mmCIF file of C-alpha atoms in Angstrom:
data_model
loop_
_atom_site.group_PDB
_atom_site.id
_atom_site.type_symbol
_atom_site.label_atom_id
_atom_site.label_comp_id
_atom_site.label_asym_id
_atom_site.label_seq_id
_atom_site.Cartn_x
_atom_site.Cartn_y
_atom_site.Cartn_z
ATOM 1 C CA MET A 1 -20.360 22.053 4.981
ATOM 2 C CA SER A 2 -21.477 24.918 7.117
ATOM 3 C CA ILE A 3 -24.757 27.036 7.050
ATOM 4 C CA LYS A 4 -22.960 29.730 7.024
ATOM 5 C CA LYS A 5 -22.021 28.788 3.552
ATOM 6 C CA ARG A 6 -24.838 27.629 1.995
ATOM 7 C CA ARG A 7 -26.673 31.157 2.767
ATOM 8 C CA LYS A 8 -23.773 32.482 1.587
ATOM 9 C CA LEU A 9 -24.362 30.976 -2.501
ATOM 10 C CA ALA A 10 -27.957 31.989 -2.128
ATOM 11 C CA HIS A 11 -27.635 35.582 -0.530
ATOM 12 C CA GLU A 12 -24.883 36.142 -3.627
ATOM 13 C CA ILE A 13 -27.068 35.275 -5.944
ATOM 14 C CA THR A 14 -30.359 36.979 -4.511
ATOM 15 C CA GLY A 15 -27.887 40.074 -4.303
ATOM 16 C CA ASP A 16 -26.582 39.804 -7.716
ATOM 17 C CA ILE A 17 -31.299 39.749 -8.640
ATOM 18 C CA GLY A 18 -31.413 42.551 -6.167
ATOM 19 C CA ILE A 19 -28.927 44.720 -7.711
ATOM 20 C CA SER A 20 -30.079 43.815 -11.455
ATOM 21 C CA LEU A 21 -34.037 44.594 -10.431
ATOM 22 C CA VAL A 22 -33.131 47.344 -8.789
ATOM 23 C CA ILE A 23 -31.167 48.919 -11.936
ATOM 24 C CA SER A 24 -33.884 47.794 -14.440
ATOM 25 C CA LEU A 25 -36.148 49.543 -12.019
ATOM 26 C CA PHE A 26 -34.588 52.912 -11.770
ATOM 27 C CA THR A 27 -33.970 52.792 -15.974
ATOM 28 C CA PHE A 28 -37.598 51.736 -16.547
ATOM 29 C CA CYS A 29 -38.320 54.504 -14.421
ATOM 30 C CA PHE A 30 -35.892 56.841 -16.257
ATOM 31 C CA LEU A 31 -36.949 55.654 -20.104
ATOM 32 C CA TYR A 32 -40.349 55.655 -18.957
ATOM 33 C CA PHE A 33 -40.381 59.255 -17.902
ATOM 34 C CA MET A 34 -38.609 60.601 -20.640
ATOM 35 C CA SER A 35 -40.113 58.753 -23.379
ATOM 36 C CA SER A 36 -43.577 60.180 -21.910
ATOM 37 C CA SER A 37 -41.638 63.965 -21.859
ATOM 38 C CA ILE A 38 -40.538 63.558 -25.323
ATOM 39 C CA ALA A 39 -43.824 62.293 -26.819
ATOM 40 C CA GLU A 40 -45.492 65.475 -24.861
ATOM 41 C CA ARG A 41 -43.415 68.016 -25.929
ATOM 42 C CA TYR A 42 -43.576 66.547 -29.866
ATOM 43 C CA MET A 43 -47.070 66.933 -29.740
ATOM 44 C CA GLU A 44 -46.913 70.168 -28.554
ATOM 45 C CA ASN A 45 -44.705 71.018 -31.089
ATOM 46 C CA SER A 46 -46.202 70.220 -33.486
ATOM 47 C CA GLY A 47 -49.759 71.255 -32.656
ATOM 48 C CA ARG A 48 -51.752 68.294 -32.028
ATOM 49 C CA ALA A 49 -53.885 67.198 -29.126
ATOM 50 C CA LEU A 50 -54.988 63.856 -28.202
ATOM 51 C CA THR A 51 -57.636 62.275 -27.128
ATOM 52 C CA ASP A 52 -57.941 60.484 -23.455
ATOM 53 C CA GLY A 53 -58.362 57.233 -25.416
ATOM 54 C CA GLN A 54 -55.216 57.943 -27.437
ATOM 55 C CA GLN A 55 -52.949 59.185 -24.485
ATOM 56 C CA TYR A 56 -54.091 55.934 -22.767
ATOM 57 C CA VAL A 57 -52.851 53.759 -25.791
ATOM 58 C CA MET A 58 -49.661 56.101 -26.140
ATOM 59 C CA ASN A 59 -48.848 55.730 -22.279
ATOM 60 C CA VAL A 60 -49.654 51.866 -22.560
ATOM 61 C CA TRP A 61 -47.157 51.731 -25.848
ATOM 62 C CA ILE A 62 -44.704 53.348 -23.990
ATOM 63 C CA MET A 63 -44.542 51.455 -21.167
ATOM 64 C CA SER A 64 -44.215 47.956 -22.861
ATOM 65 C CA VAL A 65 -41.654 48.991 -24.525
ATOM 66 C CA CYS A 66 -39.744 50.534 -21.873
ATOM 67 C CA ALA A 67 -40.837 46.965 -19.738
ATOM 68 C CA ILE A 68 -38.967 44.821 -22.308
ATOM 69 C CA ALA A 69 -36.032 46.917 -22.935
ATOM 70 C CA CYS A 70 -35.793 46.543 -18.813
ATOM 71 C CA ALA A 71 -36.370 43.324 -18.381
ATOM 72 C CA VAL A 72 -33.773 42.643 -21.684
ATOM 73 C CA LEU A 73 -31.562 44.744 -19.248
ATOM 74 C CA PHE A 74 -32.481 42.467 -16.305
ATOM 75 C CA THR A 75 -31.244 39.498 -18.160
ATOM 76 C CA VAL A 76 -28.016 40.359 -19.181
ATOM 77 C CA LEU A 77 -27.033 42.838 -16.393
ATOM 78 C CA PHE A 78 -28.077 39.078 -13.901
ATOM 79 C CA ILE A 79 -26.504 36.912 -16.008
ATOM 80 C CA PHE A 80 -22.825 39.524 -16.069
ATOM 81 C CA MET A 81 -22.657 39.192 -12.472
ATOM 82 C CA SER A 82 -23.400 35.631 -12.101
ATOM 83 C CA GLY A 83 -21.874 34.669 -15.000
ATOM 84 C CA LYS A 84 -18.667 33.493 -13.358
ATOM 85 C CA ARG A 85 -20.441 30.709 -11.350
ATOM 86 C CA ILE A 86 -22.339 29.575 -14.095
ATOM 87 C CA SER A 87 -18.762 29.019 -15.925
ATOM 88 C CA TYR A 88 -18.129 27.749 -12.970
ATOM 89 C CA LEU A 89 -20.443 25.259 -12.068
ATOM 90 C CA THR A 90 -20.207 24.405 -16.023
ATOM 91 C CA THR A 91 -16.859 23.238 -14.942
ATOM 92 C CA ILE A 92 -17.719 21.282 -12.247
ATOM 93 C CA ILE A 93 -20.774 19.517 -14.280
ATOM 94 C CA ARG A 94 -18.002 18.687 -16.673
ATOM 95 C CA GLU A 95 -15.225 17.280 -14.272
ATOM 96 C CA ILE A 96 -17.755 14.938 -12.730
ATOM 97 C CA GLU A 97 -18.771 13.256 -16.174
ATOM 98 C CA ASN A 98 -14.940 12.210 -16.825
ATOM 99 C CA LEU A 99 -15.641 10.447 -13.255
ATOM 100 C CA LYS A 100 -17.527 8.293 -15.425
ATOM 101 C CA HIS A 101 -14.532 6.740 -17.318
ATOM 102 C CA PRO A 102 -13.057 4.127 -15.572
ATOM 103 C CA GLY A 103 -9.593 5.657 -13.811
ATOM 104 C CA GLY A 104 -10.923 8.668 -14.602
ATOM 105 C CA ARG A 105 -9.403 11.158 -11.979
ATOM 106 C CA VAL A 106 -10.272 14.831 -11.934
ATOM 107 C CA ASP A 107 -8.821 18.049 -10.117
ATOM 108 C CA ILE A 108 -10.907 21.293 -10.132
ATOM 109 C CA VAL A 109 -9.435 24.171 -8.620
ATOM 110 C CA PRO A 110 -11.218 26.136 -6.042
ATOM 111 C CA GLU A 111 -12.584 29.373 -6.725
ATOM 112 C CA GLY A 112 -14.185 31.486 -4.299
ATOM 113 C CA ASN A 113 -15.806 30.612 -1.236
ATOM 114 C CA ASP A 114 -19.427 29.961 -1.330
ATOM 115 C CA GLU A 115 -20.954 26.017 -1.719
ATOM 116 C CA LEU A 116 -19.610 25.466 -5.273
ATOM 117 C CA THR A 117 -16.481 25.891 -3.734
ATOM 118 C CA GLU A 118 -17.214 23.122 -1.383
ATOM 119 C CA LEU A 119 -19.150 21.150 -3.838
ATOM 120 C CA ALA A 120 -15.521 21.124 -6.117
ATOM 121 C CA GLU A 121 -13.563 20.170 -3.099
ATOM 122 C CA SER A 122 -16.280 17.287 -2.446
ATOM 123 C CA ILE A 123 -15.316 16.292 -6.156
ATOM 124 C CA ASN A 124 -11.815 16.014 -5.578
ATOM 125 C CA TYR A 125 -12.406 14.117 -2.570
ATOM 126 C CA MET A 126 -13.973 11.734 -4.102
ATOM 127 C CA SER A 127 -11.776 11.506 -7.164
ATOM 128 C CA GLY A 128 -9.320 10.678 -5.119
ATOM 129 C CA MET A 129 -10.380 7.841 -3.191
ATOM 130 C CA GLN A 130 -11.601 6.670 -5.950
ATOM 131 C CA ALA A 131 -8.029 6.092 -7.761
ATOM 132 C CA ASP A 132 -6.868 5.344 -4.553
ATOM 133 C CA MET A 133 -9.229 2.071 -4.110
ATOM 134 C CA ILE A 134 -8.583 1.210 -7.824
ATOM 135 C CA GLU A 135 -5.317 1.373 -7.331
ATOM 136 C CA ARG A 136 -5.577 -0.474 -3.646
ATOM 137 C CA GLU A 137 -7.927 -3.587 -5.730
ATOM 138 C CA LYS A 138 -5.365 -3.820 -8.780
ATOM 139 C CA ALA A 139 -2.625 -4.162 -5.864
ATOM 140 C CA MET A 140 -5.315 -6.946 -3.973
ATOM 141 C CA ARG A 141 -5.582 -8.518 -6.991
ATOM 142 C CA GLU A 142 -2.197 -8.728 -7.987
ATOM 143 C CA GLU A 143 -0.972 -9.566 -4.698
ATOM 144 C CA ARG A 144 -3.356 -12.415 -4.631
ATOM 145 C CA GLU A 145 -2.503 -13.585 -8.564
ATOM 146 C CA LEU A 146 1.382 -13.704 -7.048
ATOM 147 C CA PHE A 147 0.117 -15.588 -3.697
ATOM 148 C CA VAL A 148 -1.616 -18.596 -5.906
ATOM 149 C CA ARG A 149 0.714 -19.053 -8.038
ATOM 150 C CA ASN A 150 3.604 -18.925 -5.902
ATOM 151 C CA LEU A 151 1.306 -21.868 -3.564
ATOM 152 C CA SER A 152 0.627 -23.526 -7.207
ATOM 153 C CA HIS A 153 4.467 -23.755 -8.036
ATOM 154 C CA ASP A 154 4.789 -24.890 -4.231
ATOM 155 C CA ILE A 155 2.528 -27.671 -4.268
ATOM 156 C CA ARG A 156 4.157 -29.311 -7.487
ATOM 157 C CA THR A 157 7.357 -29.982 -5.103
ATOM 158 C CA PRO A 158 5.809 -32.136 -3.031
ATOM 159 C CA LEU A 159 3.557 -33.993 -5.599
ATOM 160 C CA THR A 160 6.397 -34.291 -7.964
ATOM 161 C CA SER A 161 7.768 -36.526 -5.225
ATOM 162 C CA MET A 162 4.501 -38.354 -4.785
ATOM 163 C CA ILE A 163 4.350 -39.267 -8.591
ATOM 164 C CA SER A 164 8.126 -40.541 -8.356
ATOM 165 C CA TYR A 165 7.106 -42.797 -5.373
ATOM 166 C CA SER A 166 4.434 -44.187 -7.505
ATOM 167 C CA GLN A 167 6.869 -44.696 -10.096
ATOM 168 C CA MET A 168 9.638 -46.545 -8.528
ATOM 169 C CA MET A 169 6.523 -48.646 -6.428
ATOM 170 C CA SER A 170 4.899 -49.247 -10.282
ATOM 171 C CA GLU A 171 8.508 -50.299 -11.872
ATOM 172 C CA LYS A 172 10.089 -53.035 -8.784
ATOM 173 C CA ASP A 173 8.700 -56.831 -9.548
ATOM 174 C CA VAL A 174 8.969 -57.363 -5.733
ATOM 175 C CA ILE A 175 8.297 -54.694 -2.903
ATOM 176 C CA SER A 176 9.661 -55.727 0.474
ATOM 177 C CA GLY A 177 7.825 -54.597 3.143
ATOM 178 C CA ASP A 178 10.259 -52.069 4.817
ATOM 179 C CA GLU A 179 10.600 -50.555 1.278
ATOM 180 C CA ALA A 180 6.819 -50.408 1.672
ATOM 181 C CA GLY A 181 6.689 -49.080 4.651
ATOM 182 C CA LYS A 182 9.125 -46.211 4.088
ATOM 183 C CA TYR A 183 7.513 -45.422 0.436
ATOM 184 C CA ALA A 184 4.011 -45.783 2.641
ATOM 185 C CA GLU A 185 5.322 -43.424 4.987
ATOM 186 C CA MET A 186 7.242 -40.276 2.254
ATOM 187 C CA MET A 187 3.842 -40.162 0.538
ATOM 188 C CA LEU A 188 1.828 -39.479 3.113
ATOM 189 C CA ARG A 189 4.432 -36.857 4.591
ATOM 190 C CA ARG A 190 3.772 -35.463 0.888
ATOM 191 C CA SER A 191 0.462 -35.610 1.575
ATOM 192 C CA VAL A 192 -0.175 -34.046 4.267
ATOM 193 C CA GLN A 193 2.032 -31.229 3.151
ATOM 194 C CA ILE A 194 -0.199 -31.213 0.058
ATOM 195 C CA LYS A 195 -3.335 -30.300 2.325
ATOM 196 C CA GLU A 196 -1.445 -27.735 4.651
ATOM 197 C CA LEU A 197 -0.673 -26.044 1.521
ATOM 198 C CA THR A 198 -4.203 -26.512 -0.140
ATOM 199 C CA ASP A 199 -5.259 -25.188 3.151
ATOM 200 C CA ARG A 200 -2.920 -22.357 2.853
ATOM 201 C CA LEU A 201 -4.424 -21.592 -0.651
ATOM 202 C CA LEU A 202 -8.226 -20.652 0.868
ATOM 203 C CA ASP A 203 -6.601 -18.955 4.253
ATOM 204 C CA ASP A 204 -3.340 -16.479 2.847
ATOM 205 C CA ARG A 205 -3.370 -15.714 6.509
ATOM 206 C CA ALA A 206 0.168 -15.627 8.007
ATOM 207 C CA GLY A 207 1.227 -19.235 9.313
ATOM 208 C CA THR A 208 1.241 -20.191 13.365
ATOM 209 C CA PRO A 209 4.132 -20.548 14.666
ATOM 210 C CA GLU A 210 4.673 -23.914 16.767
ATOM 211 C CA ARG A 211 6.449 -23.938 20.047
ATOM 212 C CA ILE A 212 9.346 -26.055 19.591
ATOM 213 C CA ASP A 213 11.625 -27.448 21.917
ATOM 214 C CA SER A 214 14.576 -27.973 19.734
ATOM 215 C CA VAL A 215 15.042 -26.266 16.544
ATOM 216 C CA ARG A 216 18.241 -28.228 15.678
ATOM 217 C CA PHE A 217 16.505 -31.560 15.638
ATOM 218 C CA LEU A 218 13.435 -29.940 13.931
ATOM 219 C CA MET A 219 15.810 -28.826 11.294
ATOM 220 C CA GLU A 220 17.599 -32.401 10.913
ATOM 221 C CA GLN A 221 14.241 -33.688 10.300
ATOM 222 C CA LEU A 222 13.595 -31.321 7.214
ATOM 223 C CA LEU A 223 16.728 -32.058 6.000
ATOM 224 C CA SER A 224 16.988 -35.329 6.303
ATOM 225 C CA GLU A 225 13.468 -35.306 3.737
ATOM 226 C CA TRP A 226 15.539 -32.723 2.127
ATOM 227 C CA THR A 227 18.433 -34.753 1.054
ATOM 228 C CA GLU A 228 15.531 -37.966 0.564
ATOM 229 C CA MET A 229 13.967 -35.693 -2.219
ATOM 230 C CA LEU A 230 17.525 -35.332 -3.913
ATOM 231 C CA GLU A 231 19.342 -38.799 -3.225
ATOM 232 C CA ASP A 232 18.156 -40.709 -6.241
ATOM 233 C CA SER A 233 20.096 -37.986 -8.129
ATOM 234 C CA PHE A 234 22.760 -35.336 -6.109
ATOM 235 C CA ALA A 235 24.969 -36.180 -3.683
ATOM 236 C CA CYS A 236 23.917 -33.583 -0.006
ATOM 237 C CA ASP A 237 26.049 -32.300 2.355
ATOM 238 C CA ILE A 238 23.957 -31.332 4.857
ATOM 239 C CA ALA A 239 25.207 -29.539 8.845
ATOM 240 C CA VAL A 240 23.356 -27.846 11.414
ATOM 241 C CA GLU A 241 24.740 -25.688 13.760
ATOM 242 C CA GLY A 242 23.879 -23.828 17.208
ATOM 243 C CA ASP A 243 20.562 -24.668 19.198
ATOM 244 C CA ALA A 244 17.225 -22.438 20.944
ATOM 245 C CA ALA A 245 13.879 -23.555 21.720
ATOM 246 C CA ALA A 246 11.611 -20.841 19.597
ATOM 247 C CA SER A 247 7.666 -20.313 18.055
ATOM 248 C CA VAL A 248 8.803 -21.271 14.635
ATOM 249 C CA ASP A 249 6.797 -21.337 11.747
ATOM 250 C CA VAL A 250 7.339 -24.971 10.613
ATOM 251 C CA TYR A 251 5.018 -24.533 7.433
ATOM 252 C CA ALA A 252 7.077 -21.713 5.806
ATOM 253 C CA VAL A 253 10.478 -23.413 6.600
ATOM 254 C CA ARG A 254 9.118 -26.545 4.626
ATOM 255 C CA ARG A 255 8.273 -24.686 2.089
ATOM 256 C CA ILE A 256 11.576 -22.478 1.833
ATOM 257 C CA LEU A 257 13.716 -26.215 1.825
ATOM 258 C CA ASP A 258 11.029 -27.306 -0.815
ATOM 259 C CA ASN A 259 11.842 -24.442 -3.204
ATOM 260 C CA LEU A 260 15.610 -25.024 -2.570
ATOM 261 C CA ALA A 261 15.108 -28.854 -3.562
ATOM 262 C CA SER A 262 13.097 -27.808 -6.607
ATOM 263 C CA ASN A 263 16.069 -25.625 -7.517
ATOM 264 C CA VAL A 264 18.064 -28.089 -7.352
ATOM 265 C CA GLU A 265 16.559 -30.305 -9.174
ATOM 266 C CA LYS A 266 15.994 -27.763 -11.853
ATOM 267 C CA TYR A 267 19.318 -26.428 -12.587
ATOM 268 C CA ALA A 268 22.374 -27.556 -10.283
ATOM 269 C CA ASP A 269 25.115 -29.470 -12.009
ATOM 270 C CA ASP A 270 24.754 -33.410 -10.809
ATOM 271 C CA SER A 271 28.179 -34.071 -11.387
ATOM 272 C CA GLU A 272 28.822 -32.125 -8.525
ATOM 273 C CA ARG A 273 27.539 -32.393 -4.406
ATOM 274 C CA VAL A 274 25.246 -29.770 -3.127
ATOM 275 C CA THR A 275 25.457 -28.698 0.296
ATOM 276 C CA ILE A 276 23.279 -27.085 2.681
ATOM 277 C CA SER A 277 24.045 -25.488 5.732
ATOM 278 C CA VAL A 278 22.021 -24.209 8.823
ATOM 279 C CA LYS A 279 22.587 -21.758 11.439
ATOM 280 C CA ILE A 280 20.883 -21.355 14.941
ATOM 281 C CA SER A 281 21.464 -18.565 16.900
ATOM 282 C CA ALA A 282 19.748 -16.944 19.833
ATOM 283 C CA ASP A 283 19.850 -12.950 21.311
ATOM 284 C CA ASP A 284 18.822 -12.474 24.684
ATOM 285 C CA THR A 285 18.391 -8.924 24.165
ATOM 286 C CA GLU A 286 15.975 -8.842 21.676
ATOM 287 C CA ARG A 287 14.245 -12.320 22.737
ATOM 288 C CA ARG A 288 14.457 -13.582 19.380
ATOM 289 C CA CYS A 289 16.006 -16.809 17.672
ATOM 290 C CA ALA A 290 17.777 -16.442 14.181
ATOM 291 C CA LEU A 291 17.337 -19.631 11.658
ATOM 292 C CA ALA A 292 20.261 -18.701 8.727
ATOM 293 C CA ILE A 293 20.370 -21.103 5.619
ATOM 294 C CA HIS A 294 22.797 -21.565 2.993
ATOM 295 C CA GLN A 295 22.433 -23.645 -0.118
ATOM 296 C CA GLU A 296 24.873 -23.645 -2.899
ATOM 297 C CA ASN A 297 25.576 -25.902 -5.313
ATOM 298 C CA ALA A 298 27.418 -26.591 -8.688
ATOM 299 C CA ILE A 299 24.924 -24.689 -12.193
ATOM 300 C CA ARG A 300 24.564 -27.222 -14.619
ATOM 301 C CA LYS A 301 25.867 -26.107 -18.047
ATOM 302 C CA THR A 302 22.104 -27.148 -19.680
ATOM 303 C CA PRO A 303 19.155 -26.327 -17.694
ATOM 304 C CA ALA A 304 16.258 -28.426 -17.317
ATOM 305 C CA VAL A 305 13.017 -26.822 -19.372
ATOM 306 C CA SER A 306 11.647 -24.899 -16.315
ATOM 307 C CA GLU A 307 8.065 -23.420 -16.388
ATOM 308 C CA SER A 308 8.954 -21.406 -13.090
ATOM 309 C CA ARG A 309 10.730 -18.290 -13.879
ATOM 310 C CA GLY A 310 12.248 -17.852 -10.666
ATOM 311 C CA ILE A 311 8.813 -17.739 -8.880
ATOM 312 C CA GLY A 312 10.718 -20.959 -6.354
ATOM 313 C CA LEU A 313 12.971 -18.299 -5.254
ATOM 314 C CA GLU A 314 10.510 -14.832 -4.954
ATOM 315 C CA SER A 315 8.251 -17.627 -2.579
ATOM 316 C CA VAL A 316 10.994 -18.037 -0.750
ATOM 317 C CA ARG A 317 11.980 -14.075 -0.500
ATOM 318 C CA GLN A 318 7.956 -13.519 0.518
ATOM 319 C CA LEU A 319 7.920 -16.280 2.761
ATOM 320 C CA ALA A 320 11.320 -14.844 4.483
ATOM 321 C CA ALA A 321 10.055 -11.261 4.659
ATOM 322 C CA MET A 322 7.052 -13.027 7.109
ATOM 323 C CA TYR A 323 9.567 -12.841 9.593
ATOM 324 C CA VAL A 324 11.485 -9.773 9.366
ATOM 325 C CA GLY A 325 13.977 -11.896 7.087
ATOM 326 C CA SER A 326 15.877 -11.752 4.370
ATOM 327 C CA ALA A 327 16.699 -13.935 1.219
ATOM 328 C CA ASP A 328 19.466 -12.743 -0.595
ATOM 329 C CA VAL A 329 20.828 -14.651 -4.356
ATOM 330 C CA SER A 330 24.518 -15.153 -5.793
ATOM 331 C CA MET A 331 25.444 -16.525 -8.896
ATOM 332 C CA THR A 332 27.882 -16.813 -11.415
ATOM 333 C CA GLU A 333 28.030 -18.711 -14.198
ATOM 334 C CA GLU A 334 29.325 -21.833 -12.792
ATOM 335 C CA GLU A 335 27.765 -21.149 -9.091
ATOM 336 C CA PHE A 336 24.921 -20.546 -7.302
ATOM 337 C CA SER A 337 24.086 -20.144 -3.530
ATOM 338 C CA MET A 338 21.228 -18.612 -1.530
ATOM 339 C CA ASP A 339 21.117 -17.153 1.783
ATOM 340 C CA VAL A 340 17.901 -16.828 3.703
ATOM 341 C CA VAL A 341 17.237 -15.385 7.368
ATOM 342 C CA MET A 342 14.460 -15.937 9.551
ATOM 343 C CA TYR A 343 13.688 -13.954 12.952
ATOM 344 C CA PHE A 344 11.061 -16.145 15.472
ATOM 345 C CA GLU A 345 10.471 -15.324 19.125
ATOM 346 C CA ARG A 346 12.148 -17.562 21.908
ATOM 347 C CA ILE A 347 10.526 -19.211 23.893
#
């Protein structure tokens, strides 16, 4: 707000006061002298002579009446000349009251070129900033809630596996050392995964890519785990093509595979084979590695009851988007397929 603008409003108000005062003084003088002249002529025509005391009282009375009339005139003139600014100020005050209400937004039309105009523009700016902050807070809250739902859904997959392994161990009367070691290894792996997911819940930053000298070897390991999750109920076909060295977010890739496995358990037809294939390709021009995952299965006629409501697939889309990728679903009444593409930096 410039000093010039601050002075301009003061000058305008001073000018209104000055003009009103000049007109009022002129009117006072005109009324006073005219009234005195009329009174003197009236006395002369009526043949009356006033004493000095009476003359003084009459002058005071005329002066008082003229002063009151001029005061009223001054007030009317000042209000008339400043009425537009007063009305504008009233509008500004009324709009400010709207800012007290949640989500209230004002849009005052700027008028004139003084401090009131700048005040209106400042209020409009503050109103816009407040509305933007509310929208950002709402978006952040919805994003956080979605993140927590997706992560909570992802935690259930390894937790379900741990429960299954525990039940299998408890149902067997005798467990060989090899079986016990196998189950312990599986449960340890799932426990570590749950820890990673809970750590992720406390820190929702993007995952940290790891140096992987052979992405093919990594995917073969992860697909082996994926097959172990489903082997009790489904026949699985896996295939890995290509290889490259890249910085890969193993955490994100594992979460994607877990969500695909969870989707298979809920909706796939266990009488048909489930297939998943991975294609690894290196782009020398852009120095990046493309990881393409294709998974398909027949759809069960009566799918298992699920409370996920597509949360798993949405989580896959978000994870792929973190690495400039995509996740596309193709589904008919009989078959489901999903293509996931992620891009990682080559090393």
